[in-house]
Amino acid sequence: INDELIDKTTGQVKEELLEEAFCATCLSKSYTNERMKDGFNFVQCDNCGLVYVNPRLKEPISDAFYVSSDLMSTLVQLQQQEQKKEAEVKYIPILEKMKQYQKNRSTLLDIGCSVGNFMSLATDYGWKVDGIELNKNAHKFCLSKGLNVYNEKIEALNLTSKYSVISLFALIEHLHAPDLMISSIKKNLDKNGLILLFFPDWDWDWEHPQVNGRAHLWYFNKNTIKLFLQRHGIKIQDTWTINWLKGPKRIVVASLEN
């Protein structure tokens, strides 16, 4: 999927498409080169150990890919066809665990909600759910299901109410500016609200398809996500892993530190 990005003389992504990055967890600019894969360079932070892509695609190029590319449209179609059983295997255990936090919490905002599979199931569990999805086809599909979904980035929205839970499924690893996302989440989260994260749990398996420099910029694990959240005054309440799509995925439930 990266052919149009590659400089055929170097085998690497064209320099004019790239920008320098620094560690999302500790903000350090000191790193060690780890590996080149599919034209992208992967590094490890010398301070905290976070693995990330550096240099990375410029944000407007990545945004265009997610909003309207043919590949993303194909992925949206596949998610529309996702069997109910497959969605339940992924989401039901999470929703069951969230029951313990549901007392005095009723509203949920799912950022990057795709075609709304999690939103639909969360509604069945009694949550009042809104979503945010930038891909036009996925957004249109959500609306056809009767779901309330915004088609703008959260930092551009002027939301009038705060949420009990804000969830990000398979999103944080894609973000150019995760700090900006967390700041926006804190702005729109109830004082006693929770943040629900779901992301690939980095286990040094370089051959796994999730090691994709075009899409996945950050490779968090239990330790680096904890440090990242701590820097924002957020404390992990619970965390666990599941095996999904032939690889470990980490779920994190976190809250604002008082």
PDB file of C-alpha atoms in Angstrom:
ATOM      1  CA  ILE A   1       0.000   0.000   0.000  1.00  0.00           C
ATOM      2  CA  ASN A   2       3.059   2.277   0.196  1.00  0.00           C
ATOM      3  CA  ASP A   3       4.222   2.056  -3.458  1.00  0.00           C
ATOM      4  CA  GLU A   4       3.244   5.636  -4.336  1.00  0.00           C
ATOM      5  CA  LEU A   5       5.188   6.909  -1.310  1.00  0.00           C
ATOM      6  CA  ILE A   6       8.480   5.165  -2.062  1.00  0.00           C
ATOM      7  CA  ASP A   7      11.504   6.707  -3.735  1.00  0.00           C
ATOM      8  CA  LYS A   8      12.566   3.875  -6.036  1.00  0.00           C
ATOM      9  CA  THR A   9      16.228   4.917  -5.889  1.00  0.00           C
ATOM     10  CA  THR A  10      16.435   4.577  -2.081  1.00  0.00           C
ATOM     11  CA  GLY A  11      13.633   2.130  -1.252  1.00  0.00           C
ATOM     12  CA  GLN A  12      12.508   4.585   1.418  1.00  0.00           C
ATOM     13  CA  VAL A  13       9.611   7.016   1.696  1.00  0.00           C
ATOM     14  CA  LYS A  14      10.175  10.188  -0.316  1.00  0.00           C
ATOM     15  CA  GLU A  15      11.826  12.847   1.850  1.00  0.00           C
ATOM     16  CA  GLU A  16       9.395  15.585   0.840  1.00  0.00           C
ATOM     17  CA  LEU A  17       6.516  13.595   2.366  1.00  0.00           C
ATOM     18  CA  LEU A  18       8.154  13.243   5.771  1.00  0.00           C
ATOM     19  CA  GLU A  19       8.551  15.204   8.995  1.00  0.00           C
ATOM     20  CA  GLU A  20      10.623  14.616  12.107  1.00  0.00           C
ATOM     21  CA  ALA A  21       8.949  13.254  15.248  1.00  0.00           C
ATOM     22  CA  PHE A  22       9.864  12.962  18.911  1.00  0.00           C
ATOM     23  CA  CYS A  23       8.753  10.617  21.680  1.00  0.00           C
ATOM     24  CA  ALA A  24       5.039  10.860  22.504  1.00  0.00           C
ATOM     25  CA  THR A  25       5.546   9.403  25.971  1.00  0.00           C
ATOM     26  CA  CYS A  26       8.345  11.500  27.467  1.00  0.00           C
ATOM     27  CA  LEU A  27       8.949  14.120  24.722  1.00  0.00           C
ATOM     28  CA  SER A  28      12.611  13.131  24.392  1.00  0.00           C
ATOM     29  CA  LYS A  29      14.296  13.670  21.019  1.00  0.00           C
ATOM     30  CA  SER A  30      17.015  11.095  21.743  1.00  0.00           C
ATOM     31  CA  TYR A  31      16.476   7.763  20.033  1.00  0.00           C
ATOM     32  CA  THR A  32      18.167   4.705  18.549  1.00  0.00           C
ATOM     33  CA  ASN A  33      17.332   3.436  15.073  1.00  0.00           C
ATOM     34  CA  GLU A  34      15.780  -0.028  15.327  1.00  0.00           C
ATOM     35  CA  ARG A  35      14.602  -1.149  11.909  1.00  0.00           C
ATOM     36  CA  MET A  36      13.568  -0.108   8.424  1.00  0.00           C
ATOM     37  CA  LYS A  37      10.332  -1.717   7.211  1.00  0.00           C
ATOM     38  CA  ASP A  38       8.374  -1.017   4.019  1.00  0.00           C
ATOM     39  CA  GLY A  39      10.272   2.229   3.552  1.00  0.00           C
ATOM     40  CA  PHE A  40       9.645   3.588   7.063  1.00  0.00           C
ATOM     41  CA  ASN A  41      12.238   4.004   9.821  1.00  0.00           C
ATOM     42  CA  PHE A  42      11.368   2.721  13.312  1.00  0.00           C
ATOM     43  CA  VAL A  43      13.225   4.018  16.372  1.00  0.00           C
ATOM     44  CA  GLN A  44      13.219   3.455  20.138  1.00  0.00           C
ATOM     45  CA  CYS A  45      13.305   6.308  22.633  1.00  0.00           C
ATOM     46  CA  ASP A  46      16.556   6.249  24.606  1.00  0.00           C
ATOM     47  CA  ASN A  47      14.777   7.610  27.681  1.00  0.00           C
ATOM     48  CA  CYS A  48      11.521   5.653  28.104  1.00  0.00           C
ATOM     49  CA  GLY A  49      11.724   2.892  25.512  1.00  0.00           C
ATOM     50  CA  LEU A  50       8.740   3.835  23.322  1.00  0.00           C
ATOM     51  CA  VAL A  51       9.051   2.506  19.777  1.00  0.00           C
ATOM     52  CA  TYR A  52       7.805   4.922  17.104  1.00  0.00           C
ATOM     53  CA  VAL A  53       8.110   5.935  13.454  1.00  0.00           C
ATOM     54  CA  ASN A  54      10.668   8.660  12.740  1.00  0.00           C
ATOM     55  CA  PRO A  55      10.535  10.419  10.378  1.00  0.00           C
ATOM     56  CA  ARG A  56       6.830   9.979   9.678  1.00  0.00           C
ATOM     57  CA  LEU A  57       4.374  11.090   7.020  1.00  0.00           C
ATOM     58  CA  LYS A  58       3.261  14.705   7.282  1.00  0.00           C
ATOM     59  CA  GLU A  59      -0.135  15.018   8.951  1.00  0.00           C
ATOM     60  CA  PRO A  60      -2.114  16.299   5.918  1.00  0.00           C
ATOM     61  CA  ILE A  61      -0.973  13.247   3.927  1.00  0.00           C
ATOM     62  CA  SER A  62      -2.083  10.898   6.699  1.00  0.00           C
ATOM     63  CA  ASP A  63      -5.394  12.725   7.140  1.00  0.00           C
ATOM     64  CA  ALA A  64      -6.195  12.399   3.438  1.00  0.00           C
ATOM     65  CA  PHE A  65      -5.509   8.665   3.668  1.00  0.00           C
ATOM     66  CA  TYR A  66      -7.959   8.162   6.534  1.00  0.00           C
ATOM     67  CA  VAL A  67     -10.693  10.445   5.273  1.00  0.00           C
ATOM     68  CA  SER A  68     -11.134   9.318   1.704  1.00  0.00           C
ATOM     69  CA  SER A  69      -8.539   6.839   0.376  1.00  0.00           C
ATOM     70  CA  ASP A  70      -9.634   3.768  -1.583  1.00  0.00           C
ATOM     71  CA  LEU A  71      -7.967   1.478   0.949  1.00  0.00           C
ATOM     72  CA  MET A  72      -9.804   3.005   3.883  1.00  0.00           C
ATOM     73  CA  SER A  73     -13.068   2.781   1.967  1.00  0.00           C
ATOM     74  CA  THR A  74     -12.397  -0.942   1.487  1.00  0.00           C
ATOM     75  CA  LEU A  75     -11.689  -1.358   5.209  1.00  0.00           C
ATOM     76  CA  VAL A  76     -14.941   0.417   6.020  1.00  0.00           C
ATOM     77  CA  GLN A  77     -16.811  -1.975   3.755  1.00  0.00           C
ATOM     78  CA  LEU A  78     -15.197  -4.938   5.523  1.00  0.00           C
ATOM     79  CA  GLN A  79     -16.213  -3.549   8.910  1.00  0.00           C
ATOM     80  CA  GLN A  80     -19.761  -3.104   7.667  1.00  0.00           C
ATOM     81  CA  GLN A  81     -19.750  -6.808   6.846  1.00  0.00           C
ATOM     82  CA  GLU A  82     -18.207  -7.789  10.185  1.00  0.00           C
ATOM     83  CA  GLN A  83     -20.213 -10.625  11.622  1.00  0.00           C
ATOM     84  CA  LYS A  84     -22.113  -9.861  14.809  1.00  0.00           C
ATOM     85  CA  LYS A  85     -20.316 -12.709  16.533  1.00  0.00           C
ATOM     86  CA  GLU A  86     -16.903 -11.231  15.666  1.00  0.00           C
ATOM     87  CA  ALA A  87     -17.889  -7.825  17.044  1.00  0.00           C
ATOM     88  CA  GLU A  88     -19.232  -9.408  20.189  1.00  0.00           C
ATOM     89  CA  VAL A  89     -16.006 -11.350  20.780  1.00  0.00           C
ATOM     90  CA  LYS A  90     -14.099  -8.071  20.713  1.00  0.00           C
ATOM     91  CA  TYR A  91     -16.475  -5.714  22.498  1.00  0.00           C
ATOM     92  CA  ILE A  92     -18.752  -7.690  24.826  1.00  0.00           C
ATOM     93  CA  PRO A  93     -15.993  -8.640  27.335  1.00  0.00           C
ATOM     94  CA  ILE A  94     -15.019  -4.962  27.518  1.00  0.00           C
ATOM     95  CA  LEU A  95     -18.598  -3.838  28.056  1.00  0.00           C
ATOM     96  CA  GLU A  96     -19.036  -6.512  30.718  1.00  0.00           C
ATOM     97  CA  LYS A  97     -15.966  -5.204  32.562  1.00  0.00           C
ATOM     98  CA  MET A  98     -17.253  -1.650  32.240  1.00  0.00           C
ATOM     99  CA  LYS A  99     -20.397  -2.590  34.180  1.00  0.00           C
ATOM    100  CA  GLN A 100     -18.468  -2.115  37.426  1.00  0.00           C
ATOM    101  CA  TYR A 101     -17.890   1.519  36.477  1.00  0.00           C
ATOM    102  CA  GLN A 102     -21.379   2.203  35.153  1.00  0.00           C
ATOM    103  CA  LYS A 103     -22.959   3.384  38.418  1.00  0.00           C
ATOM    104  CA  ASN A 104     -23.507   7.153  38.132  1.00  0.00           C
ATOM    105  CA  ARG A 105     -22.010   7.056  34.626  1.00  0.00           C
ATOM    106  CA  SER A 106     -24.284   6.918  31.592  1.00  0.00           C
ATOM    107  CA  THR A 107     -22.859   8.853  28.640  1.00  0.00           C
ATOM    108  CA  LEU A 108     -20.117   7.671  26.286  1.00  0.00           C
ATOM    109  CA  LEU A 109     -18.275   9.311  23.394  1.00  0.00           C
ATOM    110  CA  ASP A 110     -16.531   6.905  21.007  1.00  0.00           C
ATOM    111  CA  ILE A 111     -13.804   8.725  19.062  1.00  0.00           C
ATOM    112  CA  GLY A 112     -12.876   7.039  15.802  1.00  0.00           C
ATOM    113  CA  CYS A 113     -16.047   4.973  15.941  1.00  0.00           C
ATOM    114  CA  SER A 114     -15.738   3.631  12.362  1.00  0.00           C
ATOM    115  CA  VAL A 115     -19.063   2.028  11.352  1.00  0.00           C
ATOM    116  CA  GLY A 116     -20.455   2.147  14.892  1.00  0.00           C
ATOM    117  CA  ASN A 117     -20.186  -1.520  15.904  1.00  0.00           C
ATOM    118  CA  PHE A 118     -19.062  -0.683  19.450  1.00  0.00           C
ATOM    119  CA  MET A 119     -21.606   2.141  19.718  1.00  0.00           C
ATOM    120  CA  SER A 120     -24.480  -0.197  18.855  1.00  0.00           C
ATOM    121  CA  LEU A 121     -23.443  -2.764  21.447  1.00  0.00           C
ATOM    122  CA  ALA A 122     -22.798  -0.085  24.094  1.00  0.00           C
ATOM    123  CA  THR A 123     -26.333   1.199  23.518  1.00  0.00           C
ATOM    124  CA  ASP A 124     -27.614  -2.304  24.286  1.00  0.00           C
ATOM    125  CA  TYR A 125     -25.725  -2.065  27.586  1.00  0.00           C
ATOM    126  CA  GLY A 126     -27.551   1.104  28.564  1.00  0.00           C
ATOM    127  CA  TRP A 127     -25.010   3.711  27.534  1.00  0.00           C
ATOM    128  CA  LYS A 128     -26.129   6.929  25.844  1.00  0.00           C
ATOM    129  CA  VAL A 129     -23.603   7.031  23.033  1.00  0.00           C
ATOM    130  CA  ASP A 130     -22.249   9.641  20.612  1.00  0.00           C
ATOM    131  CA  GLY A 131     -19.412   9.117  18.161  1.00  0.00           C
ATOM    132  CA  ILE A 132     -16.790  10.883  16.086  1.00  0.00           C
ATOM    133  CA  GLU A 133     -15.657   9.498  12.715  1.00  0.00           C
ATOM    134  CA  LEU A 134     -13.672  11.334  10.039  1.00  0.00           C
ATOM    135  CA  ASN A 135     -14.006   8.794   7.227  1.00  0.00           C
ATOM    136  CA  LYS A 136     -16.913   9.972   5.103  1.00  0.00           C
ATOM    137  CA  ASN A 137     -18.175   6.508   4.154  1.00  0.00           C
ATOM    138  CA  ALA A 138     -18.073   5.235   7.727  1.00  0.00           C
ATOM    139  CA  HIS A 139     -19.789   8.397   8.973  1.00  0.00           C
ATOM    140  CA  LYS A 140     -22.547   8.013   6.403  1.00  0.00           C
ATOM    141  CA  PHE A 141     -23.044   4.382   7.425  1.00  0.00           C
ATOM    142  CA  CYS A 142     -23.336   5.362  11.112  1.00  0.00           C
ATOM    143  CA  LEU A 143     -26.017   7.909  10.285  1.00  0.00           C
ATOM    144  CA  SER A 144     -27.927   5.267   8.310  1.00  0.00           C
ATOM    145  CA  LYS A 145     -27.998   3.181  11.511  1.00  0.00           C
ATOM    146  CA  GLY A 146     -29.513   6.093  13.449  1.00  0.00           C
ATOM    147  CA  LEU A 147     -26.345   6.795  15.430  1.00  0.00           C
ATOM    148  CA  ASN A 148     -25.372  10.333  16.452  1.00  0.00           C
ATOM    149  CA  VAL A 149     -21.902  10.730  14.971  1.00  0.00           C
ATOM    150  CA  TYR A 150     -19.877  13.885  14.259  1.00  0.00           C
ATOM    151  CA  ASN A 151     -17.648  14.205  11.183  1.00  0.00           C
ATOM    152  CA  GLU A 152     -15.059  16.584  12.676  1.00  0.00           C
ATOM    153  CA  LYS A 153     -12.029  16.236  14.911  1.00  0.00           C
ATOM    154  CA  ILE A 154     -12.894  16.590  18.600  1.00  0.00           C
ATOM    155  CA  GLU A 155     -10.706  19.679  18.963  1.00  0.00           C
ATOM    156  CA  ALA A 156     -12.826  21.409  16.293  1.00  0.00           C
ATOM    157  CA  LEU A 157     -16.141  20.553  17.958  1.00  0.00           C
ATOM    158  CA  ASN A 158     -17.848  22.749  20.510  1.00  0.00           C
ATOM    159  CA  LEU A 159     -19.520  19.984  22.491  1.00  0.00           C
ATOM    160  CA  THR A 160     -22.103  21.298  24.920  1.00  0.00           C
ATOM    161  CA  SER A 161     -21.986  18.432  27.417  1.00  0.00           C
ATOM    162  CA  LYS A 162     -19.326  16.354  29.124  1.00  0.00           C
ATOM    163  CA  TYR A 163     -19.164  12.565  28.957  1.00  0.00           C
ATOM    164  CA  SER A 164     -18.887   9.860  31.602  1.00  0.00           C
ATOM    165  CA  VAL A 165     -16.625   7.764  29.365  1.00  0.00           C
ATOM    166  CA  ILE A 166     -14.603   8.643  26.272  1.00  0.00           C
ATOM    167  CA  SER A 167     -13.288   5.690  24.280  1.00  0.00           C
ATOM    168  CA  LEU A 168     -10.601   5.356  21.615  1.00  0.00           C
ATOM    169  CA  PHE A 169     -10.512   1.981  19.896  1.00  0.00           C
ATOM    170  CA  ALA A 170      -7.441   1.424  17.717  1.00  0.00           C
ATOM    171  CA  LEU A 171      -6.895   5.164  17.385  1.00  0.00           C
ATOM    172  CA  ILE A 172      -4.163   6.516  19.644  1.00  0.00           C
ATOM    173  CA  GLU A 173      -1.444   4.677  17.716  1.00  0.00           C
ATOM    174  CA  HIS A 174      -2.477   6.586  14.555  1.00  0.00           C
ATOM    175  CA  LEU A 175      -2.387  10.132  15.941  1.00  0.00           C
ATOM    176  CA  HIS A 176       0.236  12.690  14.970  1.00  0.00           C
ATOM    177  CA  ALA A 177      -0.570  14.701  18.103  1.00  0.00           C
ATOM    178  CA  PRO A 178      -1.745  12.388  20.901  1.00  0.00           C
ATOM    179  CA  ASP A 179      -1.136  15.203  23.416  1.00  0.00           C
ATOM    180  CA  LEU A 180      -3.742  17.322  21.633  1.00  0.00           C
ATOM    181  CA  MET A 181      -6.207  14.438  21.676  1.00  0.00           C
ATOM    182  CA  ILE A 182      -5.745  13.848  25.409  1.00  0.00           C
ATOM    183  CA  SER A 183      -6.183  17.560  26.138  1.00  0.00           C
ATOM    184  CA  SER A 184      -9.433  17.554  24.153  1.00  0.00           C
ATOM    185  CA  ILE A 185     -10.617  14.445  25.970  1.00  0.00           C
ATOM    186  CA  LYS A 186      -9.934  16.006  29.373  1.00  0.00           C
ATOM    187  CA  LYS A 187     -11.869  19.101  28.311  1.00  0.00           C
ATOM    188  CA  ASN A 188     -14.923  16.987  27.426  1.00  0.00           C
ATOM    189  CA  LEU A 189     -14.750  14.430  30.251  1.00  0.00           C
ATOM    190  CA  ASP A 190     -16.741  14.534  33.486  1.00  0.00           C
ATOM    191  CA  LYS A 191     -14.685  15.143  36.620  1.00  0.00           C
ATOM    192  CA  ASN A 192     -15.177  11.506  37.596  1.00  0.00           C
ATOM    193  CA  GLY A 193     -15.125  10.280  34.006  1.00  0.00           C
ATOM    194  CA  LEU A 194     -13.125   7.455  32.499  1.00  0.00           C
ATOM    195  CA  ILE A 195     -10.955   7.071  29.425  1.00  0.00           C
ATOM    196  CA  LEU A 196     -11.142   3.717  27.622  1.00  0.00           C
ATOM    197  CA  LEU A 197      -8.224   2.870  25.306  1.00  0.00           C
ATOM    198  CA  PHE A 198      -7.715  -0.098  22.968  1.00  0.00           C
ATOM    199  CA  PHE A 199      -4.453  -0.397  21.012  1.00  0.00           C
ATOM    200  CA  PRO A 200      -1.864  -2.943  19.782  1.00  0.00           C
ATOM    201  CA  ASP A 201       0.327  -4.049  22.697  1.00  0.00           C
ATOM    202  CA  TRP A 202       3.912  -3.840  21.462  1.00  0.00           C
ATOM    203  CA  ASP A 203       5.715  -7.187  21.806  1.00  0.00           C
ATOM    204  CA  TRP A 204       8.651  -6.755  19.391  1.00  0.00           C
ATOM    205  CA  ASP A 205       7.050  -8.866  16.656  1.00  0.00           C
ATOM    206  CA  TRP A 206       8.389  -6.927  13.675  1.00  0.00           C
ATOM    207  CA  GLU A 207       6.745  -9.261  11.168  1.00  0.00           C
ATOM    208  CA  HIS A 208       3.199  -8.599  12.380  1.00  0.00           C
ATOM    209  CA  PRO A 209       1.056  -6.596   9.910  1.00  0.00           C
ATOM    210  CA  GLN A 210       0.285  -4.073  12.669  1.00  0.00           C
ATOM    211  CA  VAL A 211       3.892  -2.859  12.318  1.00  0.00           C
ATOM    212  CA  ASN A 212       2.869  -0.411   9.631  1.00  0.00           C
ATOM    213  CA  GLY A 213       4.709   2.878   9.443  1.00  0.00           C
ATOM    214  CA  ARG A 214       2.056   4.540   7.319  1.00  0.00           C
ATOM    215  CA  ALA A 215      -0.766   3.942   9.785  1.00  0.00           C
ATOM    216  CA  HIS A 216       0.721   3.096  13.194  1.00  0.00           C
ATOM    217  CA  LEU A 217       3.035   5.817  14.466  1.00  0.00           C
ATOM    218  CA  TRP A 218       3.362   4.763  18.137  1.00  0.00           C
ATOM    219  CA  TYR A 219       3.975   1.273  19.588  1.00  0.00           C
ATOM    220  CA  PHE A 220       2.855   1.526  23.194  1.00  0.00           C
ATOM    221  CA  ASN A 221       3.074  -1.207  25.812  1.00  0.00           C
ATOM    222  CA  LYS A 222       1.928  -1.385  29.427  1.00  0.00           C
ATOM    223  CA  ASN A 223       4.816   0.734  30.698  1.00  0.00           C
ATOM    224  CA  THR A 224       4.987   3.425  28.019  1.00  0.00           C
ATOM    225  CA  ILE A 225       1.219   4.034  27.987  1.00  0.00           C
ATOM    226  CA  LYS A 226       1.325   4.423  31.777  1.00  0.00           C
ATOM    227  CA  LEU A 227       4.092   7.018  31.516  1.00  0.00           C
ATOM    228  CA  PHE A 228       2.272   8.830  28.714  1.00  0.00           C
ATOM    229  CA  LEU A 229      -0.956   9.080  30.707  1.00  0.00           C
ATOM    230  CA  GLN A 230       0.852  10.069  33.921  1.00  0.00           C
ATOM    231  CA  ARG A 231       2.358  13.048  32.130  1.00  0.00           C
ATOM    232  CA  HIS A 232      -1.223  14.213  31.499  1.00  0.00           C
ATOM    233  CA  GLY A 233      -2.403  13.682  35.080  1.00  0.00           C
ATOM    234  CA  ILE A 234      -4.232  10.456  34.217  1.00  0.00           C
ATOM    235  CA  LYS A 235      -4.084   7.284  36.288  1.00  0.00           C
ATOM    236  CA  ILE A 236      -4.707   3.748  35.055  1.00  0.00           C
ATOM    237  CA  GLN A 237      -7.507   2.003  36.961  1.00  0.00           C
ATOM    238  CA  ASP A 238      -7.364  -1.313  35.116  1.00  0.00           C
ATOM    239  CA  THR A 239      -5.545  -2.838  32.161  1.00  0.00           C
ATOM    240  CA  TRP A 240      -5.531  -6.217  30.430  1.00  0.00           C
ATOM    241  CA  THR A 241      -4.779  -7.766  27.049  1.00  0.00           C
ATOM    242  CA  ILE A 242      -6.725  -9.839  24.556  1.00  0.00           C
ATOM    243  CA  ASN A 243      -5.661 -11.626  21.382  1.00  0.00           C
ATOM    244  CA  TRP A 244      -7.343 -10.014  18.381  1.00  0.00           C
ATOM    245  CA  LEU A 245      -6.422 -10.185  14.696  1.00  0.00           C
ATOM    246  CA  LYS A 246      -3.495 -12.520  15.448  1.00  0.00           C
ATOM    247  CA  GLY A 247      -1.839 -10.180  17.902  1.00  0.00           C
ATOM    248  CA  PRO A 248      -2.051  -8.817  21.456  1.00  0.00           C
ATOM    249  CA  LYS A 249      -4.248  -5.783  22.053  1.00  0.00           C
ATOM    250  CA  ARG A 250      -4.178  -3.814  25.312  1.00  0.00           C
ATOM    251  CA  ILE A 251      -7.244  -2.328  26.943  1.00  0.00           C
ATOM    252  CA  VAL A 252      -6.786   0.494  29.455  1.00  0.00           C
ATOM    253  CA  VAL A 253      -9.375   2.073  31.764  1.00  0.00           C
ATOM    254  CA  ALA A 254      -8.039   5.316  33.218  1.00  0.00           C
ATOM    255  CA  SER A 255      -9.252   8.331  35.189  1.00  0.00           C
ATOM    256  CA  LEU A 256      -8.178  11.865  35.941  1.00  0.00           C
ATOM    257  CA  GLU A 257      -5.964  12.184  39.012  1.00  0.00           C
ATOM    258  CA  ASN A 258      -7.634  14.202  41.759  1.00  0.00           C
TER     259      ASN A 258
END
